[in-house]
mmCIF file of C-alpha atoms in Angstrom:
data_model
loop_
_atom_site.group_PDB
_atom_site.id
_atom_site.type_symbol
_atom_site.label_atom_id
_atom_site.label_comp_id
_atom_site.label_asym_id
_atom_site.label_seq_id
_atom_site.Cartn_x
_atom_site.Cartn_y
_atom_site.Cartn_z
ATOM 1 C CA MET A 1 50.580 51.403 149.441
ATOM 2 C CA SER A 2 46.959 50.167 149.495
ATOM 3 C CA HIS A 3 45.749 47.169 151.479
ATOM 4 C CA SER A 4 45.287 45.361 148.165
ATOM 5 C CA ASP A 5 48.954 45.927 147.267
ATOM 6 C CA SER A 6 50.087 44.391 150.564
ATOM 7 C CA LEU A 7 48.317 41.080 149.893
ATOM 8 C CA LYS A 8 49.872 38.101 148.152
ATOM 9 C CA VAL A 9 46.581 37.654 146.330
ATOM 10 C CA PRO A 10 44.168 40.636 146.225
ATOM 11 C CA PHE A 11 40.467 39.808 146.426
ATOM 12 C CA SER A 12 39.717 41.547 143.125
ATOM 13 C CA ARG A 13 41.336 43.791 140.540
ATOM 14 C CA PRO A 14 39.859 45.169 137.324
ATOM 15 C CA SER A 15 41.565 44.228 134.071
ATOM 16 C CA ILE A 16 42.446 47.554 132.432
ATOM 17 C CA SER A 17 44.486 47.659 129.222
ATOM 18 C CA ALA A 18 45.837 50.407 127.003
ATOM 19 C CA ALA A 19 42.614 50.153 124.984
ATOM 20 C CA GLU A 20 40.504 51.300 127.954
ATOM 21 C CA GLU A 21 42.941 54.120 128.688
ATOM 22 C CA GLU A 22 42.833 55.376 125.104
ATOM 23 C CA ALA A 23 39.032 55.149 124.961
ATOM 24 C CA VAL A 24 38.686 57.311 128.067
ATOM 25 C CA LEU A 25 41.302 59.802 126.841
ATOM 26 C CA LYS A 26 39.458 60.096 123.534
ATOM 27 C CA VAL A 27 36.325 61.178 125.411
ATOM 28 C CA LEU A 28 38.274 63.617 127.578
ATOM 29 C CA ARG A 29 39.767 65.199 124.464
ATOM 30 C CA SER A 30 36.387 65.382 122.705
ATOM 31 C CA GLY A 31 34.971 68.058 124.996
ATOM 32 C CA TRP A 32 31.760 66.047 125.598
ATOM 33 C CA LEU A 33 32.007 64.185 128.933
ATOM 34 C CA THR A 34 28.440 63.498 129.991
ATOM 35 C CA THR A 35 25.895 61.132 128.412
ATOM 36 C CA GLY A 36 26.189 61.292 124.629
ATOM 37 C CA SER A 37 27.384 59.310 121.634
ATOM 38 C CA GLU A 38 29.538 56.871 123.663
ATOM 39 C CA ALA A 39 26.661 55.934 125.948
ATOM 40 C CA LEU A 40 24.359 55.464 122.948
ATOM 41 C CA ALA A 41 26.966 53.245 121.250
ATOM 42 C CA PHE A 42 27.457 51.260 124.465
ATOM 43 C CA GLU A 43 23.723 50.611 124.706
ATOM 44 C CA LYS A 44 23.535 49.432 121.092
ATOM 45 C CA GLU A 45 26.570 47.155 121.423
ATOM 46 C CA PHE A 46 25.237 45.682 124.656
ATOM 47 C CA SER A 47 21.877 44.977 122.994
ATOM 48 C CA ASP A 48 23.647 43.389 120.021
ATOM 49 C CA PHE A 49 25.587 41.139 122.408
ATOM 50 C CA MET A 50 22.406 40.089 124.219
ATOM 51 C CA ASN A 51 20.437 39.519 121.020
ATOM 52 C CA ASN A 52 23.131 37.248 119.589
ATOM 53 C CA VAL A 53 21.554 33.913 120.534
ATOM 54 C CA GLY A 54 20.801 30.871 118.425
ATOM 55 C CA GLN A 55 17.487 29.566 117.130
ATOM 56 C CA ASN A 56 17.470 26.927 119.877
ATOM 57 C CA VAL A 57 17.225 29.671 122.498
ATOM 58 C CA LYS A 58 14.432 31.408 120.587
ATOM 59 C CA ASP A 59 12.540 28.127 120.300
ATOM 60 C CA ALA A 60 12.942 27.488 124.046
ATOM 61 C CA ARG A 61 11.673 30.980 124.834
ATOM 62 C CA ALA A 62 8.652 30.535 122.581
ATOM 63 C CA ALA A 63 7.856 27.180 124.214
ATOM 64 C CA ALA A 64 8.015 28.871 127.636
ATOM 65 C CA GLY A 65 5.658 31.645 126.506
ATOM 66 C CA LEU A 66 8.389 34.292 126.525
ATOM 67 C CA SER A 67 8.843 37.153 124.086
ATOM 68 C CA ASN A 68 11.505 36.983 121.390
ATOM 69 C CA ASP A 69 11.446 40.738 120.814
ATOM 70 C CA ASP A 70 14.913 42.271 120.670
ATOM 71 C CA VAL A 71 16.539 43.309 123.930
ATOM 72 C CA ILE A 72 16.608 47.056 124.585
ATOM 73 C CA SER A 73 19.484 48.278 126.778
ATOM 74 C CA LEU A 74 19.603 51.460 128.860
ATOM 75 C CA ALA A 75 22.874 52.583 130.462
ATOM 76 C CA VAL A 76 22.577 53.831 134.047
ATOM 77 C CA ASN A 77 24.944 55.050 136.754
ATOM 78 C CA SER A 78 24.479 51.964 138.977
ATOM 79 C CA ASN A 79 22.656 48.669 139.267
ATOM 80 C CA THR A 80 20.607 50.258 142.056
ATOM 81 C CA SER A 81 19.456 53.075 139.768
ATOM 82 C CA GLY A 82 18.509 50.527 137.151
ATOM 83 C CA MET A 83 16.580 48.486 139.708
ATOM 84 C CA ILE A 84 14.532 51.520 140.731
ATOM 85 C CA LEU A 85 13.821 52.413 137.091
ATOM 86 C CA ALA A 86 12.758 48.868 136.204
ATOM 87 C CA MET A 87 10.567 48.440 139.260
ATOM 88 C CA GLU A 88 8.879 51.807 138.709
ATOM 89 C CA ALA A 89 8.204 51.045 135.051
ATOM 90 C CA LEU A 90 6.711 47.650 135.945
ATOM 91 C CA GLY A 91 4.259 48.974 138.513
ATOM 92 C CA VAL A 92 6.064 48.865 141.854
ATOM 93 C CA ARG A 93 4.560 51.638 143.970
ATOM 94 C CA PRO A 94 2.937 52.350 147.365
ATOM 95 C CA GLY A 95 0.329 49.756 148.241
ATOM 96 C CA ARG A 96 2.068 47.021 146.226
ATOM 97 C CA ALA A 97 4.690 44.461 147.252
ATOM 98 C CA VAL A 98 7.804 42.802 145.834
ATOM 99 C CA ILE A 99 9.063 39.316 146.669
ATOM 100 C CA THR A 100 12.818 38.769 146.812
ATOM 101 C CA THR A 101 15.455 36.866 148.750
ATOM 102 C CA PRO A 102 17.182 37.962 151.975
ATOM 103 C CA TYR A 103 20.416 36.552 150.523
ATOM 104 C CA THR A 104 21.387 39.592 148.452
ATOM 105 C CA PHE A 105 23.014 42.984 148.630
ATOM 106 C CA VAL A 106 20.793 45.535 150.346
ATOM 107 C CA SER A 107 19.989 47.509 147.162
ATOM 108 C CA THR A 108 17.735 44.759 145.785
ATOM 109 C CA ALA A 109 15.145 45.192 148.521
ATOM 110 C CA ALA A 110 15.899 48.855 149.219
ATOM 111 C CA SER A 111 14.931 49.792 145.658
ATOM 112 C CA ALA A 112 11.377 48.620 146.335
ATOM 113 C CA LYS A 113 11.283 50.614 149.579
ATOM 114 C CA HIS A 114 12.439 53.751 147.749
ATOM 115 C CA LEU A 115 9.304 53.388 145.624
ATOM 116 C CA GLY A 116 7.087 53.006 148.691
ATOM 117 C CA ALA A 117 6.376 49.305 148.197
ATOM 118 C CA ASP A 118 6.503 46.527 150.769
ATOM 119 C CA VAL A 119 9.075 43.740 150.584
ATOM 120 C CA ILE A 120 8.262 40.087 151.270
ATOM 121 C CA PHE A 121 11.157 37.660 151.596
ATOM 122 C CA ALA A 122 11.456 34.052 150.440
ATOM 123 C CA ASP A 123 14.249 31.807 151.676
ATOM 124 C CA ILE A 124 16.901 30.388 149.345
ATOM 125 C CA GLU A 125 17.074 26.764 148.240
ATOM 126 C CA PRO A 126 18.774 24.366 150.672
ATOM 127 C CA ASP A 127 21.502 23.428 148.188
ATOM 128 C CA SER A 128 22.119 26.754 146.429
ATOM 129 C CA TYR A 129 22.056 30.511 146.964
ATOM 130 C CA SER A 130 19.064 30.983 144.637
ATOM 131 C CA ILE A 131 15.571 32.026 145.694
ATOM 132 C CA ASP A 132 13.359 29.016 146.424
ATOM 133 C CA VAL A 133 10.564 29.030 143.836
ATOM 134 C CA GLU A 134 8.350 26.848 146.052
ATOM 135 C CA LYS A 135 8.583 29.495 148.793
ATOM 136 C CA VAL A 136 7.705 32.172 146.228
ATOM 137 C CA GLU A 137 4.606 30.233 145.206
ATOM 138 C CA GLU A 138 3.563 29.810 148.852
ATOM 139 C CA ILE A 139 3.661 33.593 149.265
ATOM 140 C CA LEU A 140 1.724 34.190 146.042
ATOM 141 C CA ARG A 141 -0.887 31.628 147.045
ATOM 142 C CA ARG A 142 -1.468 33.508 150.310
ATOM 143 C CA ASP A 143 -1.601 36.887 148.539
ATOM 144 C CA THR A 144 -5.391 36.959 148.217
ATOM 145 C CA GLU A 145 -5.441 40.767 147.889
ATOM 146 C CA LYS A 146 -3.111 40.574 144.865
ATOM 147 C CA LYS A 147 -0.704 42.986 146.489
ATOM 148 C CA VAL A 148 2.439 41.399 145.013
ATOM 149 C CA CYS A 149 3.286 42.869 141.613
ATOM 150 C CA ALA A 150 6.824 41.554 141.047
ATOM 151 C CA VAL A 151 9.320 38.883 142.036
ATOM 152 C CA VAL A 152 13.019 39.767 141.964
ATOM 153 C CA ALA A 153 15.365 36.832 141.350
ATOM 154 C CA VAL A 154 19.021 37.329 142.300
ATOM 155 C CA HIS A 155 21.658 35.360 140.397
ATOM 156 C CA ILE A 156 24.139 35.036 143.264
ATOM 157 C CA ALA A 157 27.796 34.739 142.188
ATOM 158 C CA GLY A 158 26.661 34.327 138.574
ATOM 159 C CA ASN A 159 24.877 31.016 139.099
ATOM 160 C CA VAL A 160 21.468 31.531 137.479
ATOM 161 C CA CYS A 161 18.214 30.884 139.356
ATOM 162 C CA ASP A 162 15.643 28.367 138.096
ATOM 163 C CA MET A 163 14.119 30.927 135.753
ATOM 164 C CA ARG A 164 11.975 28.496 133.779
ATOM 165 C CA ARG A 165 10.127 27.441 136.937
ATOM 166 C CA LEU A 166 10.017 30.981 138.328
ATOM 167 C CA VAL A 167 8.504 32.336 135.111
ATOM 168 C CA GLU A 168 5.905 29.573 135.138
ATOM 169 C CA VAL A 169 4.867 30.395 138.698
ATOM 170 C CA ALA A 170 4.910 34.166 138.192
ATOM 171 C CA HIS A 171 2.781 33.962 135.041
ATOM 172 C CA LYS A 172 0.315 31.735 136.862
ATOM 173 C CA TYR A 173 -0.302 34.524 139.389
ATOM 174 C CA GLY A 174 0.013 37.433 136.952
ATOM 175 C CA VAL A 175 3.115 39.048 138.459
ATOM 176 C CA LYS A 176 6.217 40.468 136.769
ATOM 177 C CA VAL A 177 9.684 38.945 137.086
ATOM 178 C CA ILE A 178 12.762 41.130 137.449
ATOM 179 C CA GLU A 179 16.297 39.751 137.424
ATOM 180 C CA ASP A 180 18.950 41.261 139.658
ATOM 181 C CA ALA A 181 21.680 40.287 137.232
ATOM 182 C CA ALA A 182 24.469 42.215 138.979
ATOM 183 C CA HIS A 183 26.609 39.064 139.093
ATOM 184 C CA SER A 184 25.516 37.257 135.970
ATOM 185 C CA PHE A 185 27.129 38.806 132.898
ATOM 186 C CA PRO A 186 27.576 36.952 130.511
ATOM 187 C CA SER A 187 25.454 33.996 131.696
ATOM 188 C CA LEU A 188 23.827 32.298 128.698
ATOM 189 C CA THR A 189 21.053 29.863 129.654
ATOM 190 C CA PRO A 190 18.644 27.806 127.505
ATOM 191 C CA LEU A 191 16.235 30.785 127.753
ATOM 192 C CA GLY A 192 18.802 33.402 126.739
ATOM 193 C CA PHE A 193 21.243 35.610 128.567
ATOM 194 C CA ALA A 194 20.468 36.037 132.248
ATOM 195 C CA GLY A 195 19.162 39.545 132.677
ATOM 196 C CA THR A 196 17.136 39.317 129.463
ATOM 197 C CA ILE A 197 14.917 36.339 130.266
ATOM 198 C CA CYS A 198 12.037 38.116 131.985
ATOM 199 C CA ASP A 199 10.343 41.515 132.126
ATOM 200 C CA ALA A 200 13.560 43.348 133.012
ATOM 201 C CA GLY A 201 17.100 42.574 134.098
ATOM 202 C CA ILE A 202 19.678 44.841 135.655
ATOM 203 C CA PHE A 203 23.453 44.408 135.405
ATOM 204 C CA SER A 204 26.175 45.987 137.521
ATOM 205 C CA PHE A 205 29.448 47.345 136.180
ATOM 206 C CA TYR A 206 30.889 48.174 139.592
ATOM 207 C CA VAL A 207 34.665 47.843 139.777
ATOM 208 C CA THR A 208 34.624 44.246 141.115
ATOM 209 C CA LYS A 209 32.147 42.882 138.569
ATOM 210 C CA THR A 210 32.791 40.693 135.514
ATOM 211 C CA MET A 211 33.206 43.841 133.412
ATOM 212 C CA THR A 212 33.433 47.376 134.723
ATOM 213 C CA THR A 213 32.727 51.023 134.029
ATOM 214 C CA ALA A 214 34.076 51.833 137.547
ATOM 215 C CA GLU A 215 30.491 52.666 138.575
ATOM 216 C CA GLY A 216 27.489 51.940 136.397
ATOM 217 C CA GLY A 217 24.993 49.415 135.153
ATOM 218 C CA MET A 218 22.625 48.442 132.365
ATOM 219 C CA VAL A 219 18.891 47.800 132.351
ATOM 220 C CA CYS A 220 17.619 45.334 129.762
ATOM 221 C CA THR A 221 14.022 44.776 128.713
ATOM 222 C CA ARG A 222 12.126 43.490 125.685
ATOM 223 C CA SER A 223 9.234 45.887 126.300
ATOM 224 C CA GLU A 224 9.308 49.124 124.303
ATOM 225 C CA VAL A 225 6.682 50.544 126.673
ATOM 226 C CA ALA A 226 8.863 49.885 129.733
ATOM 227 C CA ALA A 227 11.964 51.153 127.922
ATOM 228 C CA ARG A 228 10.233 54.394 126.940
ATOM 229 C CA ARG A 229 9.212 54.984 130.548
ATOM 230 C CA MET A 230 12.703 54.248 131.865
ATOM 231 C CA ARG A 231 14.382 56.540 129.316
ATOM 232 C CA ALA A 232 12.318 59.476 130.524
ATOM 233 C CA MET A 233 12.568 58.638 134.229
ATOM 234 C CA ARG A 234 16.345 58.151 133.942
ATOM 235 C CA MET A 235 16.807 61.880 133.225
ATOM 236 C CA HIS A 236 14.446 63.969 135.392
ATOM 237 C CA GLY A 237 11.352 62.884 133.460
ATOM 238 C CA MET A 238 12.443 64.906 130.408
ATOM 239 C CA ASP A 239 11.088 64.075 126.978
ATOM 240 C CA ARG A 240 14.494 64.837 125.381
ATOM 241 C CA THR A 241 17.999 63.699 126.278
ATOM 242 C CA THR A 242 20.858 66.157 126.800
ATOM 243 C CA TRP A 243 22.605 64.753 123.722
ATOM 244 C CA ASP A 244 19.530 65.364 121.583
ATOM 245 C CA ARG A 245 18.992 68.868 122.946
ATOM 246 C CA TYR A 246 22.525 69.984 122.082
ATOM 247 C CA THR A 247 23.055 68.131 118.785
ATOM 248 C CA SER A 248 19.691 68.343 117.008
ATOM 249 C CA PRO A 249 18.466 71.357 114.989
ATOM 250 C CA ARG A 250 15.697 71.968 117.535
ATOM 251 C CA ALA A 251 16.304 74.619 120.203
ATOM 252 C CA SER A 252 18.207 73.089 123.104
ATOM 253 C CA TRP A 253 16.006 74.766 125.703
ATOM 254 C CA GLU A 254 12.791 73.276 124.373
ATOM 255 C CA TYR A 255 11.771 70.232 126.361
ATOM 256 C CA ASP A 256 8.901 68.978 128.489
ATOM 257 C CA ILE A 257 8.879 67.301 131.920
ATOM 258 C CA ILE A 258 6.388 64.455 131.719
ATOM 259 C CA GLU A 259 7.001 63.001 135.181
ATOM 260 C CA SER A 260 9.027 63.581 138.342
ATOM 261 C CA GLY A 261 12.052 61.518 137.400
ATOM 262 C CA TYR A 262 15.584 60.791 138.586
ATOM 263 C CA LYS A 263 19.222 61.509 137.657
ATOM 264 C CA PHE A 264 20.422 58.030 136.728
ATOM 265 C CA ASN A 265 22.318 58.512 133.420
ATOM 266 C CA LEU A 266 25.765 57.047 132.620
ATOM 267 C CA PRO A 267 28.428 59.585 131.454
ATOM 268 C CA ASP A 268 30.373 59.030 128.240
ATOM 269 C CA ILE A 269 33.670 58.677 130.110
ATOM 270 C CA LEU A 270 32.360 55.573 131.859
ATOM 271 C CA ALA A 271 30.521 54.319 128.778
ATOM 272 C CA ALA A 272 33.775 54.434 126.775
ATOM 273 C CA LEU A 273 35.402 52.221 129.388
ATOM 274 C CA GLY A 274 32.421 49.868 129.224
ATOM 275 C CA ARG A 275 32.571 49.517 125.449
ATOM 276 C CA VAL A 276 36.109 48.175 125.589
ATOM 277 C CA GLN A 277 35.308 45.928 128.542
ATOM 278 C CA LEU A 278 32.327 44.506 126.647
ATOM 279 C CA PHE A 279 34.608 43.660 123.726
ATOM 280 C CA ARG A 280 36.898 41.783 126.149
ATOM 281 C CA ALA A 281 34.116 40.146 128.195
ATOM 282 C CA ASN A 282 34.305 36.656 126.701
ATOM 283 C CA ASP A 283 38.061 36.594 127.248
ATOM 284 C CA PHE A 284 37.525 37.620 130.882
ATOM 285 C CA PHE A 285 35.014 34.778 131.229
ATOM 286 C CA GLU A 286 37.424 32.153 129.901
ATOM 287 C CA LYS A 287 40.155 33.337 132.276
ATOM 288 C CA ARG A 288 37.828 33.153 135.283
ATOM 289 C CA LYS A 289 36.792 29.627 134.304
ATOM 290 C CA ARG A 290 40.451 28.591 134.236
ATOM 291 C CA ILE A 291 40.840 29.646 137.873
ATOM 292 C CA VAL A 292 37.537 28.004 138.843
ATOM 293 C CA LYS A 293 38.706 24.723 137.324
ATOM 294 C CA MET A 294 41.864 24.847 139.456
ATOM 295 C CA TYR A 295 39.857 25.573 142.600
ATOM 296 C CA ASN A 296 37.311 22.835 141.953
ATOM 297 C CA GLU A 297 39.943 20.206 141.255
ATOM 298 C CA ALA A 298 41.841 21.148 144.404
ATOM 299 C CA PHE A 299 38.856 21.322 146.761
ATOM 300 C CA LYS A 300 36.382 18.704 145.514
ATOM 301 C CA ASP A 301 37.793 15.825 147.584
ATOM 302 C CA LEU A 302 38.413 17.759 150.812
ATOM 303 C CA ASP A 303 35.931 16.878 153.539
ATOM 304 C CA PHE A 304 36.145 20.238 155.364
ATOM 305 C CA VAL A 305 34.940 22.395 152.432
ATOM 306 C CA ARG A 306 32.247 22.290 149.740
ATOM 307 C CA ILE A 307 32.729 23.722 146.274
ATOM 308 C CA PRO A 308 30.115 26.207 144.998
ATOM 309 C CA PRO A 309 26.861 25.134 143.347
ATOM 310 C CA ASP A 310 27.097 25.200 139.581
ATOM 311 C CA GLY A 311 24.343 25.349 136.987
ATOM 312 C CA GLU A 312 23.750 25.997 133.311
ATOM 313 C CA GLY A 313 25.002 29.421 132.284
ATOM 314 C CA ASN A 314 27.093 30.158 135.383
ATOM 315 C CA SER A 315 29.166 33.305 134.765
ATOM 316 C CA TRP A 316 31.484 32.510 137.703
ATOM 317 C CA HIS A 317 31.617 36.067 138.976
ATOM 318 C CA LEU A 318 32.430 34.873 142.503
ATOM 319 C CA TYR A 319 33.780 31.671 144.015
ATOM 320 C CA LEU A 320 31.758 30.882 147.144
ATOM 321 C CA LEU A 321 33.557 28.220 149.160
ATOM 322 C CA GLN A 322 31.609 26.686 152.053
ATOM 323 C CA ILE A 323 33.279 25.561 155.261
ATOM 324 C CA VAL A 324 31.986 22.281 156.732
ATOM 325 C CA GLY A 325 31.803 23.281 160.389
ATOM 326 C CA GLU A 326 31.486 19.804 161.884
ATOM 327 C CA LYS A 327 34.821 18.820 160.341
ATOM 328 C CA LEU A 328 36.753 21.771 161.798
ATOM 329 C CA LYS A 329 37.699 23.158 165.196
ATOM 330 C CA ILE A 330 37.185 26.703 163.887
ATOM 331 C CA GLY A 331 34.238 28.434 162.254
ATOM 332 C CA ARG A 332 33.863 30.497 159.115
ATOM 333 C CA ASP A 333 35.000 33.763 160.715
ATOM 334 C CA GLU A 334 38.200 32.251 162.124
ATOM 335 C CA PHE A 335 38.923 30.484 158.824
ATOM 336 C CA ALA A 336 38.481 33.764 156.941
ATOM 337 C CA LEU A 337 40.789 35.623 159.332
ATOM 338 C CA GLU A 338 43.462 32.959 158.908
ATOM 339 C CA LEU A 339 43.286 33.381 155.136
ATOM 340 C CA GLN A 340 43.746 37.128 155.527
ATOM 341 C CA LYS A 341 46.754 36.585 157.830
ATOM 342 C CA MET A 342 48.302 34.502 155.050
ATOM 343 C CA GLY A 343 47.905 37.379 152.568
ATOM 344 C CA ILE A 344 44.761 36.143 150.802
ATOM 345 C CA GLY A 345 42.137 38.805 150.080
ATOM 346 C CA ILE A 346 38.688 37.401 150.835
ATOM 347 C CA SER A 347 35.137 38.598 151.320
ATOM 348 C CA VAL A 348 31.724 37.193 152.272
ATOM 349 C CA HIS A 349 28.696 37.329 149.935
ATOM 350 C CA PHE A 350 26.244 38.157 151.443
ATOM 351 C CA ILE A 351 25.179 39.113 154.927
ATOM 352 C CA PRO A 352 21.464 38.214 154.790
ATOM 353 C CA LEU A 353 19.227 41.225 155.273
ATOM 354 C CA PHE A 354 17.636 39.838 158.463
ATOM 355 C CA TYR A 355 20.890 40.576 160.306
ATOM 356 C CA PHE A 356 20.645 44.330 159.610
ATOM 357 C CA THR A 357 18.996 46.748 162.042
ATOM 358 C CA TYR A 358 16.810 48.518 159.487
ATOM 359 C CA TRP A 359 15.299 45.355 158.056
ATOM 360 C CA LYS A 360 14.831 43.687 161.441
ATOM 361 C CA LYS A 361 12.807 46.691 162.600
ATOM 362 C CA LEU A 362 10.835 46.925 159.380
ATOM 363 C CA CYS A 363 9.759 43.326 158.874
ATOM 364 C CA ALA A 364 7.969 41.265 161.502
ATOM 365 C CA ASN A 365 9.425 37.789 162.134
ATOM 366 C CA PHE A 366 12.383 38.614 159.891
ATOM 367 C CA THR A 367 14.886 36.424 161.738
ATOM 368 C CA ALA A 368 17.486 33.801 160.931
ATOM 369 C CA GLU A 369 15.227 31.142 162.447
ATOM 370 C CA ASN A 370 12.585 31.822 159.807
ATOM 371 C CA PHE A 371 15.100 31.719 156.943
ATOM 372 C CA PRO A 372 17.260 28.726 157.911
ATOM 373 C CA ASN A 373 18.785 28.089 154.483
ATOM 374 C CA ALA A 374 20.023 31.671 154.111
ATOM 375 C CA ALA A 375 21.371 31.677 157.681
ATOM 376 C CA ARG A 376 23.142 28.349 157.180
ATOM 377 C CA ALA A 377 24.722 29.382 153.870
ATOM 378 C CA TYR A 378 25.943 32.684 155.276
ATOM 379 C CA SER A 379 27.556 31.112 158.336
ATOM 380 C CA ALA A 380 29.586 28.758 156.136
ATOM 381 C CA THR A 381 30.567 30.885 153.115
ATOM 382 C CA ILE A 382 33.869 32.544 152.247
ATOM 383 C CA THR A 383 34.368 34.280 148.887
ATOM 384 C CA LEU A 384 37.801 33.516 147.432
ATOM 385 C CA PRO A 385 39.709 35.708 144.941
ATOM 386 C CA LEU A 386 38.577 35.265 141.337
ATOM 387 C CA TRP A 387 39.458 37.801 138.634
ATOM 388 C CA PRO A 388 40.696 37.593 135.024
ATOM 389 C CA ASP A 389 44.314 38.616 135.530
ATOM 390 C CA MET A 390 44.935 36.259 138.440
ATOM 391 C CA THR A 391 47.966 34.121 137.692
ATOM 392 C CA ILE A 392 48.161 30.379 138.118
ATOM 393 C CA GLU A 393 50.664 31.041 140.898
ATOM 394 C CA MET A 394 48.178 33.269 142.720
ATOM 395 C CA ALA A 395 45.454 30.642 142.459
ATOM 396 C CA GLN A 396 47.863 28.057 143.865
ATOM 397 C CA GLU A 397 48.641 30.390 146.800
ATOM 398 C CA VAL A 398 44.913 30.451 147.600
ATOM 399 C CA ILE A 399 44.615 26.673 147.291
ATOM 400 C CA ASP A 400 47.628 26.045 149.502
ATOM 401 C CA ALA A 401 46.333 28.442 152.137
ATOM 402 C CA VAL A 402 42.884 26.790 152.276
ATOM 403 C CA LYS A 403 44.440 23.330 152.545
ATOM 404 C CA LYS A 404 46.903 24.388 155.229
ATOM 405 C CA ILE A 405 44.291 26.073 157.435
ATOM 406 C CA GLY A 406 41.973 23.097 157.036
ATOM 407 C CA SER A 407 44.619 20.508 157.864
ATOM 408 C CA LEU A 408 45.766 22.422 160.959
ATOM 409 C CA ASN A 409 42.218 22.763 162.268
ATOM 410 C CA GLN A 410 40.538 19.480 161.448
ATOM 411 C CA ARG A 411 38.738 17.651 164.204
ATOM 412 C CA GLY A 412 40.418 14.458 165.312
#
């Protein structure tokens, strides 16, 4: 029995139906398991999904000076792989720098380091988990050597950053904007789907995400130049894909290496799973929103917790509940442990990067004191279970546990 099975309410479980099982079996029976027709179909269907926006979105994009070219999607074996591909295609390299937030998973910043670039951090907003655009502009204003070439926004928990303002600032200083959209599928904002608003966006299909391929991701861009570069770099810098080499009339062994690339492709087995999950994605979204509504109604009037920030286009990938420390005799860690003792699977998103040994050594003055909003949010946040197949009874178990722990530990 796994730890997840022993909990009353697991933290997360993927929603897998007979349709996903049959799709994977079909690939296994086909004899072609690596990147091929399924991955190509997945990319096309994902692009079709992302391009399906109304005229109002296109008008808003045009008014903001953004391209309305169709979205191009490239399937990859992880969000991290996609981040490296996008950064490389957009000019991140040794001698340049990337701005991002310390409130993220380590891969966001590590991708820039893998390319030899420096990383400069901007604190999050005081009332959300999103990168503070004013802090970004302060950094760009001081960047007299024009070292910064990109800003990476992270849509924490699916709540989308202030992309309109971030685009405005980035364009003012001539830098690219990349969206770490690992949490944000399918977040539709006035400027389009998160992950397709700027120069590139990268989704994650890890097992806990809003849709899954077990491991995998998708890079989206509206630039054919960037897409062409990423296609080649995704597969060793080859000018032909494996599928093309073995299915076209040309000799399979004839290809050129145009650059020293990577091995970041998504196999057909995983792509087949993703195609079914994409078809079910809107249903998953509605089910998550049902649980969120229960949580919000139950917690909004409690003085010892704060419900998560919510904005236009929130995909509600995660439910980040904040503990109000001054109202309780226990802190976040103790509260989280009590939830676990009661059979509730929880997590914390995220440990800010300034608490990790590598980043503390690498970046001068990279301390909690210099990023007070990120430090404060981290010390208060607990991530509650939120997944499509959660039952109403499970959600009520979580609610009852939070209320019980709070009532037993409130300050007099």
